[in-house]
Amino acid sequence: MKSKMDNGIRHITPAGANIFSELGFDESQAQQLLAGAEKEVRQLLVLKQQLMQEISGWIADNNLRQADAALKLDISRPRVSDVVNLKTSKFTLDALVTMLVRLGKPVSLTVGQSISFRPDAQI
């Protein structure tokens, strides 16, 4: 029996457009939401880059070939290349932290309160 489910694409938001505007938020709120989302993405990228640089530094400090590093990290050699080349979109923070733990490097997070944080602020 053939499914009657409609899986067609209804709308595509153009590159560079504000997805929040497309979702129907008023322009002011859409700009605020987009700015917040972009800030979160930038912060995540910085964290990933820091962890990747730490792993890359360990590889360099130990004069390892990528194949040898892959064995120690328990990942494939192409994944090591992705780390060394800072391909952040290919990794989660979890995966990068796990790699550092496998290297015997302690990882700690410090969480601070944003100066602009207001518990009563509405989004």
Short mmCIF file of C-alpha atoms in Angstrom, two decimals:
data_model
loop_
_atom_site.label_atom_id
_atom_site.label_comp_id
_atom_site.label_asym_id
_atom_site.label_seq_id
_atom_site.Cartn_x
_atom_site.Cartn_y
_atom_site.Cartn_z
CA MET A 1 0.00 0.00 0.00
CA LYS A 2 1.38 3.36 -1.01
CA SER A 3 1.65 6.05 1.66
CA LYS A 4 -0.36 9.22 1.11
CA MET A 5 1.97 11.29 3.26
CA ASP A 6 2.95 14.54 1.59
CA ASN A 7 6.69 15.10 1.99
CA GLY A 8 6.99 17.98 -0.45
CA ILE A 9 9.07 21.04 0.34
CA ARG A 10 6.80 24.00 0.96
CA HIS A 11 9.24 26.85 1.37
CA ILE A 12 12.97 27.45 1.27
CA THR A 13 14.48 30.43 3.06
CA PRO A 14 17.06 32.05 0.77
CA ALA A 15 20.68 32.17 1.93
CA GLY A 16 21.34 35.32 3.91
CA ALA A 17 17.67 35.81 4.75
CA ASN A 18 16.46 36.01 8.33
CA ILE A 19 14.80 32.69 9.15
CA PHE A 20 12.95 34.34 12.02
CA SER A 21 11.34 36.86 9.66
CA GLU A 22 10.38 33.94 7.43
CA LEU A 23 8.75 32.27 10.44
CA GLY A 24 6.54 35.31 10.97
CA PHE A 25 8.24 37.19 13.80
CA ASP A 26 7.98 40.97 13.55
CA GLU A 27 11.13 42.56 12.10
CA SER A 28 12.47 43.89 15.40
CA GLN A 29 12.07 40.58 17.18
CA ALA A 30 13.40 38.67 14.16
CA GLN A 31 16.57 40.79 14.17
CA GLN A 32 17.01 40.22 17.90
CA LEU A 33 16.53 36.46 17.56
CA LEU A 34 18.93 36.26 14.62
CA ALA A 35 21.60 38.25 16.48
CA GLY A 36 21.27 35.92 19.46
CA ALA A 37 21.49 32.81 17.31
CA GLU A 38 24.54 34.12 15.45
CA LYS A 39 26.25 34.93 18.76
CA GLU A 40 25.63 31.40 20.02
CA VAL A 41 27.04 29.91 16.83
CA ARG A 42 30.17 32.10 17.07
CA GLN A 43 30.72 31.07 20.69
CA LEU A 44 30.34 27.39 19.82
CA LEU A 45 32.82 27.73 16.96
CA VAL A 46 35.37 29.37 19.26
CA LEU A 47 35.04 26.51 21.76
CA LYS A 48 35.44 23.89 19.04
CA GLN A 49 38.46 25.67 17.59
CA GLN A 50 40.12 25.85 21.01
CA LEU A 51 39.67 22.11 21.56
CA MET A 52 40.84 21.29 18.03
CA GLN A 53 43.94 23.45 18.45
CA GLU A 54 44.73 21.64 21.69
CA ILE A 55 44.48 18.26 19.94
CA SER A 56 46.52 19.51 16.97
CA GLY A 57 49.15 20.88 19.34
CA TRP A 58 49.40 17.52 21.09
CA ILE A 59 49.90 15.79 17.73
CA ALA A 60 52.64 18.26 16.78
CA ASP A 61 54.33 18.16 20.20
CA ASN A 62 54.53 14.37 19.98
CA ASN A 63 55.72 14.41 16.35
CA LEU A 64 52.97 12.00 15.37
CA ARG A 65 51.75 11.14 11.93
CA GLN A 66 48.01 11.46 11.51
CA ALA A 67 47.68 7.68 11.29
CA ASP A 68 49.40 7.27 14.68
CA ALA A 69 47.28 10.03 16.21
CA ALA A 70 44.17 8.31 14.86
CA LEU A 71 45.06 5.14 16.76
CA LYS A 72 45.54 7.04 20.02
CA LEU A 73 42.33 9.05 19.51
CA ASP A 74 40.38 5.97 18.36
CA ILE A 75 39.17 7.75 15.23
CA SER A 76 39.93 7.40 11.52
CA ARG A 77 42.89 9.15 9.91
CA PRO A 78 40.60 11.39 7.82
CA ARG A 79 38.94 12.53 11.05
CA VAL A 80 42.36 13.53 12.41
CA SER A 81 42.86 15.58 9.25
CA ASP A 82 39.51 17.27 9.88
CA VAL A 83 40.61 18.16 13.42
CA VAL A 84 43.98 19.51 12.28
CA ASN A 85 42.28 21.57 9.55
CA LEU A 86 39.73 22.98 12.05
CA LYS A 87 36.67 21.63 10.25
CA THR A 88 34.41 22.55 13.14
CA SER A 89 31.16 21.58 11.43
CA LYS A 90 32.23 17.93 11.45
CA PHE A 91 32.49 17.63 15.24
CA THR A 92 30.41 18.09 18.35
CA LEU A 93 31.89 19.46 21.54
CA ASP A 94 31.31 16.01 23.06
CA ALA A 95 33.44 14.31 20.41
CA LEU A 96 36.30 16.77 20.87
CA VAL A 97 36.21 16.50 24.67
CA THR A 98 36.25 12.71 24.35
CA MET A 99 39.36 12.91 22.16
CA LEU A 100 41.14 15.07 24.72
CA VAL A 101 40.19 12.66 27.51
CA ARG A 102 41.68 9.83 25.44
CA LEU A 103 44.91 11.82 25.31
CA GLY A 104 44.89 12.10 29.10
CA LYS A 105 44.26 15.83 28.94
CA PRO A 106 41.83 17.11 31.56
CA VAL A 107 39.03 19.28 30.24
CA SER A 108 37.14 21.75 32.40
CA LEU A 109 34.49 24.30 31.59
CA THR A 110 34.05 27.65 33.24
CA VAL A 111 30.62 29.18 33.08
CA GLY A 112 30.16 32.86 33.72
CA GLN A 113 27.14 35.12 33.77
CA SER A 114 26.73 37.47 30.86
CA ILE A 115 26.76 41.14 31.75
CA SER A 116 23.65 41.65 29.66
CA PHE A 117 21.74 38.76 31.29
CA ARG A 118 18.43 39.77 32.80
CA PRO A 119 16.20 37.05 34.26
CA ASP A 120 13.12 39.15 33.52
CA ALA A 121 14.03 39.77 29.86
CA GLN A 122 11.58 38.45 27.32
CA ILE A 123 12.65 36.97 24.03
#
